[in-house]
Structures are given as C-alpha cells and as structure tokens.
XYZ file of C-alpha atoms in Angstrom:
176
model
C -25.959 -4.039 96.155
C -22.759 -3.181 94.321
C -19.590 -5.297 94.239
C -17.890 -3.317 97.017
C -20.866 -3.834 99.344
C -20.940 -7.565 98.577
C -17.242 -7.887 99.353
C -17.648 -5.985 102.610
C -20.606 -8.187 103.522
C -18.434 -11.252 102.915
C -15.707 -9.774 105.130
C -18.268 -9.248 107.894
C -18.408 -13.045 108.073
C -14.942 -13.065 109.708
C -14.875 -15.193 112.815
C -18.081 -17.017 111.932
C -18.274 -20.585 110.752
C -18.905 -20.759 107.015
C -22.347 -21.783 105.807
C -22.166 -25.331 104.396
C -24.077 -25.673 101.147
C -24.750 -28.897 99.256
C -25.979 -28.624 95.655
C -27.891 -31.646 94.364
C -28.862 -32.577 90.813
C -29.387 -35.899 89.055
C -25.955 -37.256 88.129
C -23.504 -34.810 89.762
C -21.581 -34.312 86.519
C -23.052 -31.058 85.126
C -25.299 -28.705 87.097
C -24.348 -29.363 90.708
C -20.567 -29.329 90.138
C -20.971 -26.149 88.066
C -22.999 -24.558 90.880
C -20.352 -25.656 93.393
C -17.515 -24.208 91.295
C -19.381 -20.950 90.621
C -20.229 -20.336 94.273
C -16.707 -21.176 95.426
C -15.320 -18.777 92.823
C -17.798 -16.000 93.607
C -17.338 -16.300 97.371
C -13.563 -16.618 97.514
C -11.924 -13.900 99.562
C -10.924 -10.895 97.488
C -8.288 -8.265 98.216
C -10.770 -5.938 99.894
C -10.875 -8.426 102.789
C -7.190 -7.882 103.456
C -7.724 -4.206 104.344
C -8.883 -4.947 107.899
C -8.383 -8.126 109.851
C -7.839 -10.822 107.301
C -9.519 -14.188 107.423
C -8.944 -17.343 105.479
C -12.488 -18.515 106.217
C -14.716 -18.116 103.173
C -18.389 -17.395 103.796
C -19.339 -20.786 102.353
C -18.146 -24.367 102.305
C -19.626 -25.935 99.204
C -20.067 -29.466 97.936
C -22.274 -31.237 95.432
C -23.889 -34.619 94.943
C -26.380 -36.432 92.741
C -29.564 -38.321 93.374
C -28.507 -40.996 90.859
C -24.783 -40.397 90.430
C -22.357 -42.868 88.949
C -19.797 -42.762 91.765
C -16.478 -41.331 90.617
C -17.694 -40.073 87.238
C -15.888 -36.866 86.176
C -17.457 -33.512 85.473
C -18.517 -33.509 81.828
C -15.924 -31.938 79.533
C -18.533 -29.430 78.311
C -19.294 -28.313 81.899
C -15.598 -27.897 82.717
C -15.056 -25.995 79.467
C -18.022 -23.682 80.137
C -16.612 -22.871 83.581
C -13.128 -22.208 82.182
C -14.494 -20.013 79.382
C -16.480 -18.045 81.966
C -13.255 -17.255 83.825
C -13.703 -19.662 86.731
C -10.108 -20.525 87.550
C -9.365 -23.984 88.893
C -7.521 -23.685 92.194
C -6.650 -26.151 94.951
C -9.778 -24.934 96.792
C -11.920 -25.069 93.642
C -10.506 -27.962 91.647
C -13.548 -28.627 89.487
C -11.554 -30.392 86.707
C -10.795 -33.173 89.234
C -14.451 -33.475 90.342
C -15.654 -37.015 91.060
C -19.401 -37.600 91.204
C -20.958 -38.859 94.401
C -24.422 -39.763 95.559
C -26.216 -37.742 98.175
C -25.883 -39.552 101.486
C -27.032 -39.244 105.073
C -23.522 -38.044 105.942
C -23.640 -35.223 103.381
C -27.135 -34.253 104.504
C -25.927 -34.093 108.123
C -22.885 -32.006 107.067
C -24.900 -29.415 105.149
C -26.553 -26.352 106.616
C -28.446 -25.932 103.359
C -29.304 -28.517 100.697
C -30.173 -26.996 97.334
C -32.045 -29.039 94.756
C -31.375 -27.612 91.316
C -34.983 -28.225 90.344
C -38.176 -28.488 92.366
C -38.250 -32.202 91.478
C -34.791 -32.677 93.018
C -35.915 -30.893 96.186
C -39.053 -33.063 96.364
C -37.036 -36.254 96.058
C -34.625 -34.993 98.722
C -37.609 -34.389 101.019
C -38.864 -37.922 100.421
C -35.446 -39.485 101.055
C -34.420 -37.264 103.970
C -37.582 -35.970 105.707
C -35.558 -35.197 108.850
C -33.702 -32.543 106.810
C -36.839 -30.761 105.569
C -35.837 -27.433 107.120
C -32.514 -27.485 105.227
C -33.873 -28.337 101.760
C -34.570 -25.551 99.295
C -34.309 -24.628 95.627
C -32.733 -21.760 93.752
C -35.045 -18.990 92.513
C -35.495 -20.929 89.263
C -35.221 -24.504 88.047
C -31.952 -25.130 86.208
C -32.467 -27.279 83.110
C -30.150 -30.245 82.603
C -27.582 -29.516 79.881
C -26.410 -33.151 79.696
C -25.955 -34.183 76.068
C -26.275 -30.631 74.795
C -23.720 -28.657 72.836
C -21.390 -25.978 74.209
C -24.055 -23.290 73.866
C -26.478 -25.297 76.044
C -23.804 -25.543 78.746
C -23.048 -21.813 78.521
C -26.759 -21.065 78.918
C -26.941 -23.388 81.937
C -23.929 -21.639 83.453
C -25.524 -18.233 82.863
C -28.733 -19.387 84.574
C -26.760 -20.803 87.497
C -24.732 -17.630 87.907
C -27.881 -15.502 87.915
C -29.725 -17.798 90.346
C -26.735 -17.955 92.719
C -26.421 -14.170 92.654
C -30.090 -13.834 93.576
C -29.918 -16.503 96.274
C -26.661 -15.566 97.990
C -25.462 -12.086 97.039
C -28.434 -9.753 96.905
C -30.000 -7.583 99.565
C -32.399 -9.581 101.700
C -30.582 -12.908 101.345
C -31.364 -15.444 104.039
C-alpha cells in the first residue's frame, strides 16, 4: 500500500470513533512513549484529508503505560532525542517531551480498545493482571528490545524497530 492509499484509508475513518491504543512496556520511559509518539505522528491527519469532508478525528487515540513505572518519571533524554532526530515533531497533541510515566491501571485497560505489550513477556503479564481484558491484549509483530541505558545508536535502532513494527501492525494491507 503506498502513502496515498494509506492517507485515503485514514480519511475513510471520518465519522468513526478513533481506535484507542495503549502501549505497555516496563517503565514507560523509553519504548512505550516512543511507540505512542510514533503512532500519533504517523496517524495525524495530513493535507490529503482536507480534499473532501475534513475531520479533526484521528484514526487513533494513543496512550502508554508501564508495568513497573516510576509515576511521573520523564521520557529518557535519549528517547526524546531519537524521536526528534527522526523528525517526530512535538505538538500539543503529541507532546512527548512532557511525557510523565504512569503505571498500567484498570482505568487505562477499560479505556483501551487495544492493549499492546511491547514484548511477549509484557503481554503475558498483562494477561495475568487483567484476564478480563484478554481479547484486547496483543503484541506487535516483533518484540522490541529495551534500549534503557544504551547509547544513542541503541535508541535509534529501537525507534527503527518500532517504526517498522507499527507500520506492519497498523498501516499495511490486511490490518485488523
């Protein structure tokens, strides 16, 4: 599917409630906030949507949380820098530099249409903690390794893996 087709597919979402996606990792300071920022950036309405009836409703509402987050901790500087270097612009709707870590909660689980563990181990723990949400819990097409403590190159590699996995999961033909 080329970029034009993806944009048109996003525009076809007009009038529908956005899909609410919750990304979950360990500490909610690296992978899950990067996944949140990437998906918000990738899914934001583009000019092609203004050709027909315009909508301010993006196809996704996105949030992130951690299984063992230190509440209020910021996104790591290396994660924020990797996003900025990749061209992800901080906006009021995607203000990743102001991210504050939070723990996954029953309220977030109830809010989400889809809960994405960034590794199979995260998804398994989510299933154990929230068995009532089993039908909403999934993983990306690949486990995303934790870059925490790594250098800038490790964070760039993590971002590249996330971008690829998100593209496969949400923007290719045959997506759920």
